One Martini backbone bead per residue (centre of mass of N, CA, C, O) as a GRO file, in nm:
protein
  257
    1MET     BB    1   0.107   0.004  -0.003
    2LYS     BB    2   0.075   0.359  -0.018
    3LEU     BB    3   0.175   0.612   0.128
    4LYS     BB    4   0.099   0.851   0.374
    5ALA     BB    5   0.074   1.234   0.392
    6SER     BB    6   0.122   1.517   0.594
    7LEU     BB    7   0.056   1.881   0.609
    8CYS     BB    8   0.161   2.188   0.798
    9ILE     BB    9   0.072   2.551   0.798
   10VAL     BB   10   0.143   2.810   1.007
   11THR     BB   11  -0.052   3.139   0.992
   12TYR     BB   12   0.083   3.491   1.041
   13ASN     BB   13   0.124   3.684   0.810
   14ASN     BB   14   0.242   3.539   0.510
   15ARG     BB   15   0.242   3.631   0.214
   16ASP     BB   16   0.529   3.638   0.101
   17ASN     BB   17   0.575   3.320   0.142
   18ILE     BB   18   0.353   3.081   0.115
   19LEU     BB   19   0.337   3.029  -0.194
   20LYS     BB   20   0.624   2.932  -0.218
   21ALA     BB   21   0.605   2.704  -0.013
   22ILE     BB   22   0.379   2.538  -0.159
   23GLY     BB   23   0.472   2.511  -0.431
   24SER     BB   24   0.702   2.357  -0.388
   25VAL     BB   25   0.571   2.099  -0.265
   26LEU     BB   26   0.380   2.054  -0.524
   27GLU     BB   27   0.648   2.034  -0.733
   28HIS     BB   28   0.810   1.787  -0.580
   29THR     BB   29   0.566   1.609  -0.507
   30LYS     BB   30   0.539   1.240  -0.625
   31GLY     BB   31   0.564   0.991  -0.449
   32ILE     BB   32   0.311   1.085  -0.268
   33ARG     BB   33   0.055   1.100  -0.052
   34LEU     BB   34  -0.081   1.448  -0.007
   35ASP     BB   35  -0.189   1.645   0.275
   36ILE     BB   36  -0.266   2.002   0.310
   37TYR     BB   37  -0.234   2.257   0.540
   38VAL     BB   38  -0.377   2.565   0.659
   39CYS     BB   39  -0.333   2.745   0.958
   40ASP     BB   40  -0.517   3.028   1.060
   41ASN     BB   41  -0.431   3.286   1.302
   42ASN     BB   42  -0.605   3.565   1.203
   43SER     BB   43  -0.531   3.715   0.983
   44SER     BB   44  -0.496   4.056   0.795
   45ASP     BB   45  -0.350   4.007   0.473
   46GLY     BB   46  -0.509   3.735   0.325
   47THR     BB   47  -0.380   3.443   0.341
   48PRO     BB   48  -0.633   3.268   0.304
   49ASP     BB   49  -0.760   3.386   0.024
   50MET     BB   50  -0.522   3.327  -0.124
   51VAL     BB   51  -0.463   3.025  -0.097
   52GLU     BB   52  -0.748   2.949  -0.219
   53LYS     BB   53  -0.727   3.040  -0.484
   54GLU     BB   54  -0.428   2.933  -0.564
   55TYR     BB   55  -0.509   2.628  -0.364
   56PRO     BB   56  -0.783   2.454  -0.381
   57ALA     BB   57  -0.661   2.184  -0.243
   58VAL     BB   58  -0.604   2.328   0.009
   59LYS     BB   59  -0.647   2.303   0.349
   60VAL     BB   60  -0.839   2.570   0.506
   61ILE     BB   61  -0.787   2.698   0.837
   62ARG     BB   62  -0.984   2.911   1.058
   63ASN     BB   63  -0.923   3.095   1.294
   64GLU     BB   64  -1.013   3.314   1.580
   65LYS     BB   65  -0.717   3.307   1.685
   66ASN     BB   66  -0.419   3.368   1.828
   67ALA     BB   67  -0.289   3.078   2.006
   68GLY     BB   68  -0.047   2.992   1.831
   69PHE     BB   69   0.145   2.726   1.709
   70GLY     BB   70   0.072   2.482   1.872
   71ALA     BB   71  -0.253   2.515   1.821
   72GLY     BB   72  -0.266   2.527   1.497
   73HIS     BB   73  -0.168   2.256   1.463
   74ASN     BB   74  -0.378   2.104   1.655
   75THR     BB   75  -0.637   2.162   1.473
   76ILE     BB   76  -0.585   1.897   1.279
   77ILE     BB   77  -0.518   1.611   1.418
   78ASN     BB   78  -0.824   1.470   1.379
   79MET     BB   79  -0.770   1.441   1.054
   80LEU     BB   80  -0.581   1.241   1.051
   81ASP     BB   81  -0.451   0.982   0.789
   82SER     BB   82  -0.160   0.915   0.820
   83ASP     BB   83   0.169   0.817   0.860
   84PHE     BB   84   0.307   1.114   0.807
   85HIS     BB   85   0.409   1.414   0.967
   86PHE     BB   86   0.435   1.761   0.867
   87ILE     BB   87   0.611   2.034   0.992
   88VAL     BB   88   0.581   2.383   0.859
   89ASN     BB   89   0.695   2.663   0.751
   90PRO     BB   90   0.665   2.942   0.561
   91ASP     BB   91   1.005   2.954   0.525
   92ILE     BB   92   0.984   2.695   0.327
   93MET     BB   93   1.199   2.524   0.073
   94LEU     BB   94   1.207   2.329  -0.193
   95THR     BB   95   1.435   2.122  -0.445
   96ASP     BB   96   1.301   1.809  -0.335
   97ASP     BB   97   1.134   1.503  -0.275
   98THR     BB   98   1.146   1.493   0.050
   99ILE     BB   99   0.911   1.355   0.151
  100THR     BB  100   0.938   1.095   0.013
  101GLN     BB  101   1.216   1.032   0.133
  102MET     BB  102   1.140   1.072   0.447
  103CYS     BB  103   0.904   0.844   0.426
  104GLY     BB  104   1.119   0.617   0.344
  105PHE     BB  105   1.296   0.663   0.607
  106MET     BB  106   1.104   0.589   0.803
  107SER     BB  107   0.992   0.321   0.704
  108ASP     BB  108   1.271   0.166   0.747
  109ASN     BB  109   1.267   0.327   1.054
  110PRO     BB  110   1.084   0.227   1.317
  111ASP     BB  111   1.251   0.359   1.559
  112ILE     BB  112   1.163   0.640   1.434
  113ALA     BB  113   0.975   0.939   1.524
  114MET     BB  114   1.181   1.157   1.449
  115ALA     BB  115   1.281   1.413   1.190
  116VAL     BB  116   1.547   1.606   1.054
  117PRO     BB  117   1.687   1.808   0.852
  118LYS     BB  118   1.885   2.009   0.646
  119PHE     BB  119   1.953   2.360   0.668
  120LEU     BB  120   1.951   2.613   0.422
  121TYR     BB  121   2.018   2.875   0.268
  122GLU     BB  122   2.001   3.001  -0.030
  123ASP     BB  123   2.321   2.999  -0.090
  124GLY     BB  124   2.407   2.691   0.077
  125ARG     BB  125   2.431   2.734   0.348
  126GLU     BB  126   2.491   2.600   0.659
  127GLN     BB  127   2.280   2.527   0.921
  128PHE     BB  128   2.237   2.458   1.280
  129THR     BB  129   2.047   2.178   1.325
  130PRO     BB  130   2.188   2.025   1.531
  131LYS     BB  131   2.064   1.940   1.861
  132LEU     BB  132   2.066   1.945   2.167
  133THR     BB  133   1.930   1.936   2.487
  134PRO     BB  134   1.820   2.179   2.647
  135THR     BB  135   1.969   2.417   2.837
  136VAL     BB  136   2.067   2.690   3.014
  137LYS     BB  137   2.330   2.740   2.868
  138TYR     BB  138   2.239   2.691   2.564
  139MET     BB  139   2.039   2.952   2.592
  140LEU     BB  140   2.267   3.154   2.656
  141GLY     BB  141   2.459   3.074   2.382
  142GLY     BB  142   2.240   3.211   2.211
  143ARG     BB  143   2.235   3.504   2.308
  144LEU     BB  144   2.577   3.539   2.397
  145GLU     BB  145   2.785   3.475   2.146
  146ARG     BB  146   2.900   3.768   2.084
  147PHE     BB  147   3.110   3.768   2.343
  148GLY     BB  148   3.204   3.508   2.369
  149GLY     BB  149   3.375   3.247   2.484
  150VAL     BB  150   3.169   3.047   2.643
  151PHE     BB  151   2.925   3.097   2.480
  152ARG     BB  152   3.028   3.013   2.232
  153LYS     BB  153   3.075   2.719   2.312
  154TRP     BB  154   2.781   2.630   2.386
  155ARG     BB  155   2.678   2.673   2.102
  156ARG     BB  156   2.859   2.482   1.954
  157GLU     BB  157   2.793   2.228   2.122
  158TYR     BB  158   2.493   2.233   2.055
  159THR     BB  159   2.484   2.249   1.745
  160PHE     BB  160   2.745   2.117   1.609
  161ALA     BB  161   3.000   2.318   1.537
  162ASP     BB  162   3.261   2.088   1.547
  163ARG     BB  163   3.102   1.861   1.368
  164ASN     BB  164   3.091   1.638   1.137
  165VAL     BB  165   2.775   1.574   1.012
  166THR     BB  166   2.674   1.267   0.768
  167GLU     BB  167   2.486   1.116   0.987
  168VAL     BB  168   2.286   0.978   1.141
  169THR     BB  169   2.176   1.173   1.438
  170ASP     BB  170   2.101   1.203   1.758
  171VAL     BB  171   1.848   1.437   1.888
  172GLY     BB  172   1.720   1.676   2.148
  173PHE     BB  173   1.621   1.870   1.865
  174CYS     BB  174   1.354   1.939   1.647
  175SER     BB  175   1.296   2.168   1.424
  176GLY     BB  176   0.946   2.312   1.358
  177CYS     BB  177   1.025   2.429   1.063
  178PHE     BB  178   1.129   2.104   0.974
  179VAL     BB  179   0.923   1.806   1.029
  180VAL     BB  180   0.905   1.450   1.110
  181ILE     BB  181   0.591   1.253   1.237
  182ARG     BB  182   0.459   1.029   1.344
  183THR     BB  183   0.139   1.024   1.366
  184ASP     BB  184   0.077   0.822   1.624
  185VAL     BB  185   0.273   1.005   1.794
  186PHE     BB  186   0.130   1.298   1.768
  187LYS     BB  187  -0.136   1.173   1.902
  188LYS     BB  188  -0.017   1.055   2.172
  189VAL     BB  189   0.075   1.329   2.296
  190GLY     BB  190  -0.117   1.557   2.164
  191GLY     BB  191   0.084   1.716   2.068
  192PHE     BB  192   0.109   2.026   2.138
  193ASP     BB  193   0.193   2.204   2.362
  194GLU     BB  194  -0.024   2.524   2.456
  195ARG     BB  195   0.164   2.690   2.649
  196TYR     BB  196   0.329   2.756   2.389
  197PHE     BB  197   0.307   3.019   2.187
  198LEU     BB  198   0.647   3.055   2.138
  199TYR     BB  199   0.893   2.872   2.179
  200SER     BB  200   0.963   2.547   2.291
  201GLU     BB  201   0.765   2.333   2.115
  202ASP     BB  202   0.995   2.140   1.961
  203ALA     BB  203   1.143   2.079   2.219
  204ASP     BB  204   0.909   1.925   2.357
  205LEU     BB  205   0.798   1.734   2.123
  206THR     BB  206   1.085   1.572   2.136
  207ARG     BB  207   1.051   1.459   2.416
  208MET     BB  208   0.798   1.313   2.403
  209ALA     BB  209   0.876   1.124   2.142
  210GLN     BB  210   1.092   0.965   2.299
  211LYS     BB  211   0.894   0.753   2.405
  212TYR     BB  212   0.865   0.636   2.092
  213GLY     BB  213   1.171   0.710   2.019
  214ARG     BB  214   1.390   0.841   1.765
  215THR     BB  215   1.556   1.158   1.753
  216VAL     BB  216   1.672   1.297   1.430
  217TYR     BB  217   1.936   1.353   1.217
  218ALA     BB  218   1.899   1.381   0.825
  219PRO     BB  219   2.160   1.514   0.605
  220ARG     BB  220   2.051   1.400   0.315
  221PHE     BB  221   1.869   1.595   0.374
  222SER     BB  222   1.699   1.901   0.247
  223VAL     BB  223   1.620   2.258   0.320
  224ILE     BB  224   1.509   2.576   0.277
  225HIS     BB  225   1.557   2.864   0.546
  226LEU     BB  226   1.424   3.159   0.604
  227TRP     BB  227   1.602   3.307   0.838
  228GLU     BB  228   1.533   3.545   1.110
  229ARG     BB  229   1.518   3.587   1.380
  230ALA     BB  230   1.295   3.750   1.589
  231TYR     BB  231   1.409   3.775   1.874
  232MET     BB  232   1.674   3.923   1.772
  233LYS     BB  233   1.472   4.226   1.721
  234SER     BB  234   1.255   4.177   1.940
  235PRO     BB  235   1.125   4.238   2.232
  236ARG     BB  236   0.865   4.047   2.218
  237TYR     BB  237   0.993   3.807   2.144
  238PHE     BB  238   1.201   3.773   2.366
  239LEU     BB  239   0.967   3.738   2.594
  240ILE     BB  240   0.874   3.475   2.479
  241GLN     BB  241   1.116   3.303   2.481
  242ILE     BB  242   1.172   3.317   2.799
  243SER     BB  243   0.863   3.208   2.893
  244SER     BB  244   0.933   2.938   2.722
  245MET     BB  245   1.200   2.881   2.889
  246PHE     BB  246   1.031   2.818   3.169
  247LYS     BB  247   0.840   2.627   3.102
  248TYR     BB  248   1.011   2.395   3.009
  249PHE     BB  249   1.209   2.355   3.253
  250TRP     BB  250   0.962   2.297   3.453
  251LYS     BB  251   0.858   2.059   3.326
  252TRP     BB  252   1.180   1.912   3.296
  253ARG     BB  253   1.294   1.936   3.594
  254ASN     BB  254   1.279   1.570   3.675
  255ASP     BB  255   1.479   1.551   3.441
  256GLY     BB  256   1.808   1.390   3.391
  257ARG     BB  257   1.887   1.650   3.193
   0.00000   0.00000   0.00000
């Protein structure tokens, strides 16, 4: 029986990127049945109307409010009947049939619950994709690495920056900008923890998925990520990130890691 995949993009005023993201998915995904969902968190820029007009086959869900990234993705959890589910950001571009390939990879490795590919900038440079399980020092390293010293050391350790990772590698954090999870695992954990409005919800989902299998970085697959790091530019997003970090560390405070 042919495998089936589902893919969800949560949008909030993403007119600039969403059509390109969906277009790249449809252009390159040829080898698998795929349901695409766009869950719009009450955008004011006409995003859902635009998606429905340009891509009528895409299922658009209009949420009445912006309850956050994870809550947006959870909107469709009971609709899913796929084997594998892709969580995708609006700023992702595909250049290959990555979805079919990663579904094959997951099918061939039943011990893996969740996998993340390599992320590239548009010019082909590699972003720091694999990450260890978040800790307080690693989060500090991410914010303060510009000061060098121990902060930069922590950041490089956290992101495997000094390791040439070319094979499938177990990681503690699969980034939610593009990740595949077994649909049954996604349902077993109840989707994202909606206490996180934005940030850390993907690290939390990774940790919950580890109850059911390995979480890995698979660098043979890659996608383009138009990375903006909004929390580095906006005081509001920085405060949201700090709040999410506190929620994450409090939730997992009794975990041995």
